[in-house]
C-alpha atoms as a printed R data frame, in Angstrom:
    type eleno elety resid chain resno       x      y      z
1   ATOM     1    CA   MET     A     1   0.000  0.000  0.000
2   ATOM     2    CA   SER     A     2   2.854  2.369 -0.748
3   ATOM     3    CA   ASP     A     3   0.751  4.230 -3.343
4   ATOM     4    CA   PHE     A     4  -1.776  6.742 -2.069
5   ATOM     5    CA   THR     A     5  -3.744  9.643 -3.455
6   ATOM     6    CA   PRO     A     6  -3.396 13.306 -2.404
7   ATOM     7    CA   ASN     A     7  -6.871 13.127 -0.871
8   ATOM     8    CA   GLU     A     8  -5.911 10.066  1.172
9   ATOM     9    CA   MET     A     9  -2.785 11.845  2.376
10  ATOM    10    CA   MET     A    10  -4.869 14.874  3.389
11  ATOM    11    CA   THR     A    11  -7.403 12.780  5.297
12  ATOM    12    CA   ILE     A    12  -4.758 10.773  7.126
13  ATOM    13    CA   ALA     A    13  -2.649 13.836  7.958
14  ATOM    14    CA   ALA     A    14  -5.761 15.460  9.414
15  ATOM    15    CA   SER     A    15  -6.601 12.358 11.446
16  ATOM    16    CA   ARG     A    16  -3.150 12.392 13.048
17  ATOM    17    CA   ALA     A    17  -3.832 15.794 14.583
18  ATOM    18    CA   LEU     A    18  -6.542 14.311 16.829
19  ATOM    19    CA   THR     A    19  -6.161 12.534 20.168
20  ATOM    20    CA   SER     A    20  -8.292 10.300 22.365
21  ATOM    21    CA   SER     A    21  -8.850 13.200 24.757
22  ATOM    22    CA   ASP     A    22 -10.439 15.424 22.110
23  ATOM    23    CA   VAL     A    23 -14.115 16.310 21.991
24  ATOM    24    CA   CYS     A    24 -14.535 16.998 18.309
25  ATOM    25    CA   PHE     A    25 -17.376 18.799 16.522
26  ATOM    26    CA   VAL     A    26 -17.348 17.045 13.162
27  ATOM    27    CA   GLY     A    27 -18.253 18.410  9.758
28  ATOM    28    CA   ILE     A    28 -19.513 16.212  6.920
29  ATOM    29    CA   GLY     A    29 -17.113 15.099  4.172
30  ATOM    30    CA   ALA     A    30 -13.347 15.178  4.653
31  ATOM    31    CA   PRO     A    31 -13.564 16.194  8.348
32  ATOM    32    CA   SER     A    32 -15.839 13.232  9.050
33  ATOM    33    CA   ALA     A    33 -13.480 10.820  7.300
34  ATOM    34    CA   ALA     A    34 -10.460 12.173  9.180
35  ATOM    35    CA   CYS     A    35 -12.153 12.013 12.564
36  ATOM    36    CA   ASN     A    36 -13.353  8.453 12.063
37  ATOM    37    CA   VAL     A    37  -9.962  7.247 10.837
38  ATOM    38    CA   ALA     A    38  -8.499  8.690 14.041
39  ATOM    39    CA   ARG     A    39 -11.159  6.891 16.090
40  ATOM    40    CA   LEU     A    40 -10.444  3.589 14.352
41  ATOM    41    CA   THR     A    41  -6.647  3.843 14.713
42  ATOM    42    CA   HIS     A    42  -4.730  5.865 17.295
43  ATOM    43    CA   ALA     A    43  -7.557  7.743 19.089
44  ATOM    44    CA   PRO     A    44 -10.174  5.153 20.113
45  ATOM    45    CA   ASP     A    45 -11.539  7.280 22.967
46  ATOM    46    CA   ILE     A    46 -12.145 10.442 20.961
47  ATOM    47    CA   THR     A    47 -15.643 11.893 21.409
48  ATOM    48    CA   LEU     A    48 -17.238 12.702 18.075
49  ATOM    49    CA   ILE     A    49 -20.161 15.132 18.053
50  ATOM    50    CA   TYR     A    50 -22.267 16.002 15.035
51  ATOM    51    CA   GLU     A    51 -24.455 19.074 14.647
52  ATOM    52    CA   SER     A    52 -27.697 17.084 14.797
53  ATOM    53    CA   GLY     A    53 -27.082 16.388 18.504
54  ATOM    54    CA   THR     A    54 -25.391 12.987 18.421
55  ATOM    55    CA   ILE     A    55 -22.727 12.629 21.113
56  ATOM    56    CA   GLY     A    56 -20.046  9.957 21.205
57  ATOM    57    CA   THR     A    57 -21.097  8.551 17.855
58  ATOM    58    CA   ALA     A    58 -19.112  5.702 16.283
59  ATOM    59    CA   PRO     A    59 -20.433  5.224 12.744
60  ATOM    60    CA   ASP     A    60 -19.516  2.091 10.804
61  ATOM    61    CA   VAL     A    61 -19.956  4.064  7.572
62  ATOM    62    CA   LEU     A    62 -19.513  7.749  6.824
63  ATOM    63    CA   PRO     A    63 -22.774  9.717  7.113
64  ATOM    64    CA   LEU     A    64 -24.386 11.370  4.112
65  ATOM    65    CA   SER     A    65 -25.430 14.318  6.283
66  ATOM    66    CA   ILE     A    66 -25.710 15.351  9.921
67  ATOM    67    CA   GLY     A    67 -29.185 13.802  9.900
68  ATOM    68    CA   ASP     A    68 -27.986 10.357  8.799
69  ATOM    69    CA   GLY     A    69 -29.533  7.650 10.979
70  ATOM    70    CA   GLU     A    70 -26.147  5.956 11.297
71  ATOM    71    CA   LEU     A    71 -25.050  8.717 13.655
72  ATOM    72    CA   CYS     A    72 -27.990  8.382 16.034
73  ATOM    73    CA   ASP     A    73 -27.876  4.578 15.933
74  ATOM    74    CA   THR     A    74 -24.250  4.495 17.084
75  ATOM    75    CA   ALA     A    75 -24.225  7.486 19.473
76  ATOM    76    CA   LEU     A    76 -23.968  7.250 23.246
77  ATOM    77    CA   THR     A    77 -26.819  9.732 23.419
78  ATOM    78    CA   THR     A    78 -28.634 12.278 21.274
79  ATOM    79    CA   VAL     A    79 -29.616 15.696 22.579
80  ATOM    80    CA   SER     A    80 -31.636 18.530 21.090
81  ATOM    81    CA   VAL     A    81 -29.921 20.976 18.763
82  ATOM    82    CA   PRO     A    82 -30.431 23.903 21.205
83  ATOM    83    CA   GLU     A    83 -28.744 21.864 23.963
84  ATOM    84    CA   MET     A    84 -25.944 20.893 21.599
85  ATOM    85    CA   PHE     A    85 -25.147 24.501 20.808
86  ATOM    86    CA   ARG     A    86 -25.878 26.238 24.110
87  ATOM    87    CA   TYR     A    87 -24.457 23.657 26.533
88  ATOM    88    CA   TRP     A    88 -21.821 21.760 24.557
89  ATOM    89    CA   LEU     A    89 -20.496 24.230 21.998
90  ATOM    90    CA   GLN     A    90 -21.071 27.635 23.561
91  ATOM    91    CA   GLY     A    91 -20.283 26.114 26.963
92  ATOM    92    CA   GLY     A    92 -16.684 25.607 25.837
93  ATOM    93    CA   ARG     A    93 -16.788 21.799 25.907
94  ATOM    94    CA   ILE     A    94 -15.607 21.277 22.316
95  ATOM    95    CA   THR     A    95 -11.816 21.034 22.002
96  ATOM    96    CA   ILE     A    96 -11.685 20.818 18.193
97  ATOM    97    CA   GLY     A    97 -14.093 22.126 15.587
98  ATOM    98    CA   PHE     A    98 -13.368 20.454 12.232
99  ATOM    99    CA   LEU     A    99 -14.490 22.486  9.210
100 ATOM   100    CA   GLY     A   100 -14.263 22.468  5.432
101 ATOM   101    CA   ALA     A   101 -14.396 25.507  3.143
102 ATOM   102    CA   ALA     A   102 -15.543 26.540 -0.319
103 ATOM   103    CA   GLN     A   103 -13.389 29.667 -0.078
104 ATOM   104    CA   LEU     A   104 -10.602 30.305  2.408
105 ATOM   105    CA   ASP     A   105  -8.256 33.243  2.894
106 ATOM   106    CA   LYS     A   106  -4.779 33.304  4.437
107 ATOM   107    CA   TYR     A   107  -6.174 34.209  7.868
108 ATOM   108    CA   GLY     A   108  -8.496 31.229  8.055
109 ATOM   109    CA   ASN     A   109 -11.731 33.057  7.278
110 ATOM   110    CA   ILE     A   110 -14.227 30.743  5.573
111 ATOM   111    CA   ASN     A   111 -16.924 31.307  2.976
112 ATOM   112    CA   THR     A   112 -19.603 28.659  2.426
113 ATOM   113    CA   THR     A   113 -22.419 31.075  1.524
114 ATOM   114    CA   VAL     A   114 -22.042 32.598 -1.970
115 ATOM   115    CA   ILE     A   115 -19.521 33.020 -4.761
116 ATOM   116    CA   GLY     A   116 -19.720 36.549 -6.112
117 ATOM   117    CA   ASP     A   117 -21.962 39.354 -4.908
118 ATOM   118    CA   TYR     A   118 -24.326 38.274 -2.120
119 ATOM   119    CA   HIS     A   119 -27.399 39.802 -3.782
120 ATOM   120    CA   LYS     A   120 -26.530 38.533 -7.280
121 ATOM   121    CA   PRO     A   121 -24.253 35.548 -6.679
122 ATOM   122    CA   LYS     A   122 -22.564 33.491 -9.370
123 ATOM   123    CA   THR     A   123 -23.102 30.454 -7.159
124 ATOM   124    CA   ARG     A   124 -25.169 30.036 -4.031
125 ATOM   125    CA   LEU     A   125 -23.502 27.595 -1.636
126 ATOM   126    CA   PRO     A   126 -25.105 25.444  1.108
127 ATOM   127    CA   GLY     A   127 -24.553 28.125  3.763
128 ATOM   128    CA   GLY     A   128 -23.027 28.154  7.202
129 ATOM   129    CA   GLY     A   129 -25.245 25.846  9.219
130 ATOM   130    CA   GLY     A   130 -23.548 25.685 12.591
131 ATOM   131    CA   ALA     A   131 -20.088 26.540 11.226
132 ATOM   132    CA   PRO     A   132 -20.075 30.218 12.336
133 ATOM   133    CA   GLU     A   133 -20.698 29.146 15.946
134 ATOM   134    CA   ILE     A   134 -18.202 26.284 15.686
135 ATOM   135    CA   ALA     A   135 -15.565 28.740 14.424
136 ATOM   136    CA   THR     A   136 -15.929 31.050 17.410
137 ATOM   137    CA   SER     A   137 -16.857 28.698 20.271
138 ATOM   138    CA   SER     A   138 -14.628 25.646 19.727
139 ATOM   139    CA   GLN     A   139 -11.358 25.881 21.625
140 ATOM   140    CA   GLU     A   140  -9.492 25.340 18.326
141 ATOM   141    CA   VAL     A   141 -10.486 24.949 14.685
142 ATOM   142    CA   TYR     A   142  -8.951 22.586 12.128
143 ATOM   143    CA   ILE     A   143  -9.680 23.120  8.416
144 ATOM   144    CA   THR     A   144  -9.377 20.610  5.574
145 ATOM   145    CA   MET     A   145  -9.656 21.355  1.861
146 ATOM   146    CA   ALA     A   146  -8.108 20.513 -1.482
147 ATOM   147    CA   GLN     A   147  -5.908 23.296 -2.798
148 ATOM   148    CA   SER     A   148  -6.995 25.422 -5.760
149 ATOM   149    CA   LYS     A   149  -6.772 29.077 -6.694
150 ATOM   150    CA   ARG     A   150 -10.547 29.140 -6.809
151 ATOM   151    CA   GLY     A   151 -10.802 27.916 -3.223
152 ATOM   152    CA   MET     A   152  -7.783 29.543 -1.571
153 ATOM   153    CA   VAL     A   153  -8.247 33.219 -2.335
154 ATOM   154    CA   GLU     A   154  -6.766 36.563 -1.334
155 ATOM   155    CA   LYS     A   155 -10.186 37.828 -0.291
156 ATOM   156    CA   ILE     A   156 -13.265 35.700  0.313
157 ATOM   157    CA   ASP     A   157 -16.593 36.829 -1.165
158 ATOM   158    CA   PHE     A   158 -18.522 36.414  2.086
159 ATOM   159    CA   TYR     A   159 -17.575 35.916  5.738
160 ATOM   160    CA   THR     A   160 -19.478 32.813  6.815
161 ATOM   161    CA   SER     A   161 -17.135 31.615  9.568
162 ATOM   162    CA   PHE     A   162 -14.715 34.010 11.240
163 ATOM   163    CA   GLY     A   163 -11.098 32.887 11.410
164 ATOM   164    CA   HIS     A   164  -8.474 35.457 12.360
165 ATOM   165    CA   GLY     A   165 -10.211 38.319 10.547
166 ATOM   166    CA   ASP     A   166  -7.579 40.764  9.324
167 ATOM   167    CA   GLY     A   167  -4.876 38.930 11.266
168 ATOM   168    CA   GLY     A   168  -2.993 39.722 14.449
169 ATOM   169    CA   ASP     A   169  -5.229 40.107 17.504
170 ATOM   170    CA   HIS     A   170  -8.429 40.718 15.539
171 ATOM   171    CA   ARG     A   171 -10.282 37.893 17.299
172 ATOM   172    CA   LYS     A   172  -9.330 39.203 20.717
173 ATOM   173    CA   ARG     A   173 -10.346 42.750 19.806
174 ATOM   174    CA   LEU     A   174 -13.795 41.413 18.982
175 ATOM   175    CA   GLY     A   175 -14.025 39.659 22.336
176 ATOM   176    CA   ILE     A   176 -13.526 36.139 20.920
177 ATOM   177    CA   GLU     A   177 -11.394 34.279 23.452
178 ATOM   178    CA   THR     A   178 -10.981 30.944 21.642
179 ATOM   179    CA   LYS     A   179  -7.874 30.207 19.543
180 ATOM   180    CA   GLY     A   180  -9.571 30.029 16.163
181 ATOM   181    CA   PRO     A   181  -7.964 28.186 13.234
182 ATOM   182    CA   THR     A   182  -4.747 26.530 14.418
183 ATOM   183    CA   LEU     A   183  -4.283 24.019 11.607
184 ATOM   184    CA   LEU     A   184  -4.993 23.810  7.873
185 ATOM   185    CA   ILE     A   185  -4.533 20.451  6.174
186 ATOM   186    CA   THR     A   186  -4.701 20.365  2.378
187 ATOM   187    CA   ASP     A   187  -3.979 17.691 -0.202
188 ATOM   188    CA   LEU     A   188  -0.487 19.182 -0.618
189 ATOM   189    CA   ALA     A   189   0.657 20.518  2.742
190 ATOM   190    CA   ILE     A   190   0.103 21.248  6.405
191 ATOM   191    CA   TRP     A   191  -0.196 24.904  7.420
192 ATOM   192    CA   LYS     A   192  -0.158 26.658 10.785
193 ATOM   193    CA   PRO     A   193  -0.846 30.346 11.570
194 ATOM   194    CA   ASP     A   194   2.106 32.617 12.228
195 ATOM   195    CA   PRO     A   195   2.185 33.369 15.983
196 ATOM   196    CA   GLU     A   196   2.042 37.128 15.408
197 ATOM   197    CA   THR     A   197   0.336 37.819 12.067
198 ATOM   198    CA   LYS     A   198  -1.892 34.685 12.132
199 ATOM   199    CA   GLU     A   199  -1.244 34.188  8.406
200 ATOM   200    CA   PHE     A   200  -1.231 30.522  7.459
201 ATOM   201    CA   THR     A   201   2.322 29.293  6.870
202 ATOM   202    CA   VAL     A   202   3.408 25.995  5.323
203 ATOM   203    CA   VAL     A   203   5.171 23.870  7.938
204 ATOM   204    CA   SER     A   204   5.113 20.508  6.140
205 ATOM   205    CA   MET     A   205   4.687 19.336  2.562
206 ATOM   206    CA   HIS     A   206   3.374 15.913  1.637
207 ATOM   207    CA   PRO     A   207   5.685 13.409 -0.109
208 ATOM   208    CA   GLY     A   208   6.499 14.428 -3.684
209 ATOM   209    CA   VAL     A   209   5.090 17.957 -3.305
210 ATOM   210    CA   THR     A   210   7.214 20.983 -4.213
211 ATOM   211    CA   ARG     A   211   6.964 24.625 -3.182
212 ATOM   212    CA   GLU     A   212   6.021 25.467 -6.759
213 ATOM   213    CA   MET     A   213   3.066 23.070 -6.609
214 ATOM   214    CA   VAL     A   214   1.852 24.678 -3.382
215 ATOM   215    CA   GLN     A   215   2.105 28.208 -4.809
216 ATOM   216    CA   GLU     A   216   0.510 27.308 -8.147
217 ATOM   217    CA   THR     A   217  -2.642 26.103 -6.381
218 ATOM   218    CA   CYS     A   218  -2.969 28.989 -3.918
219 ATOM   219    CA   GLY     A   219  -4.452 32.419 -4.587
220 ATOM   220    CA   TRP     A   220  -2.212 34.307 -2.184
221 ATOM   221    CA   GLN     A   221   1.570 34.638 -1.845
222 ATOM   222    CA   VAL     A   222   2.500 31.579  0.180
223 ATOM   223    CA   LYS     A   223   4.765 31.851  3.204
224 ATOM   224    CA   PHE     A   224   6.926 28.881  4.131
225 ATOM   225    CA   ALA     A   225   8.378 28.107  7.550
226 ATOM   226    CA   ASP     A   226  12.156 28.331  7.968
227 ATOM   227    CA   ASN     A   227  12.325 24.549  8.222
228 ATOM   228    CA   VAL     A   228   9.627 22.908  6.139
229 ATOM   229    CA   GLU     A   229   9.302 19.231  6.992
230 ATOM   230    CA   GLU     A   230   8.019 16.348  4.878
231 ATOM   231    CA   THR     A   231   4.748 14.840  6.036
232 ATOM   232    CA   PRO     A   232   5.258 11.151  6.885
233 ATOM   233    CA   PRO     A   233   3.477  9.010  4.279
234 ATOM   234    CA   PRO     A   234   0.433  6.977  5.314
235 ATOM   235    CA   THR     A   235   1.132  3.740  7.119
236 ATOM   236    CA   GLU     A   236  -0.366  0.463  5.952
237 ATOM   237    CA   LEU     A   237  -2.795  0.544  8.895
238 ATOM   238    CA   GLU     A   238  -3.908  4.105  8.156
239 ATOM   239    CA   LEU     A   239  -4.497  3.421  4.474
240 ATOM   240    CA   LYS     A   240  -6.308  0.140  5.081
241 ATOM   241    CA   THR     A   241  -8.527  1.746  7.718
242 ATOM   242    CA   LEU     A   242  -9.470  4.639  5.425
243 ATOM   243    CA   ARG     A   243 -10.056  2.464  2.377
244 ATOM   244    CA   ASP     A   244 -12.099 -0.077  4.293
245 ATOM   245    CA   LEU     A   245 -14.208  2.728  5.757
246 ATOM   246    CA   LYS     A   246 -14.866  4.190  2.320
247 ATOM   247    CA   ALA     A   247 -15.615  0.765  0.834
248 ATOM   248    CA   ARG     A   248 -18.209  0.090  3.559
249 ATOM   249    CA   THR     A   249 -19.661  3.530  2.995
250 ATOM   250    CA   ASP     A   250 -19.943  3.077 -0.777
251 ATOM   251    CA   ALA     A   251 -21.584 -0.327 -0.341
252 ATOM   252    CA   ALA     A   252 -24.065  0.975  2.236
253 ATOM   253    CA   HIS     A   253 -25.055  3.977  0.150
254 ATOM   254    CA   LYS     A   254 -25.613  1.730 -2.877
255 ATOM   255    CA   GLY     A   255 -27.865 -0.487 -0.801
256 ATOM   256    CA   LYS     A   256 -25.574 -3.507 -0.821
């Protein structure tokens, strides 16, 4: 299993950032895959929470949405959405909020609302859902997305989920005490915010990736850490776990 895709590398790199002690608010898609790979490998005691109110869920297949019955069937308990947000999220009990993005800027601000002008958009996206609250109330936020100039832009078209705003201490000046985005995992690299400016900086590149590849798929001028590491490739266990999970998911969604 030495061969792997960029998407598999992204998912596995994201899963490695999680621990058994984390209480993770999970988004659908890549965040869900990463969180469940972590649960099935090195972080068996992680608490996964989905927006629909399922707590401590352990799905055998990846959910189609937050309302997928698989989540409720395998959860320790299910609470109402108001309780989920007011007690769990806004109460500071979520250690990691895991989000995706349609558009992202270098300060971790996310757009999942519209592409183009809000009143006359080129594309209307699914919207924020609970992401704006996750972005401000989770102790930390991790972001996963595939790199492209269309997705990683100098200026997002709409602020759906607040990251570090204009950079620096912008969050603190607005009275937001949580850390905000502390990690960005793409299909090419791992990024962390600069301690002072909060601009995302490449700290690790995945095997076979060059600086030119990272810059060519990013809409802003990329900053690289002084010592950029190489992301360790997926292990046989990590790849098998991810592929088995996706195979079960595909079979279940096809009714097999």
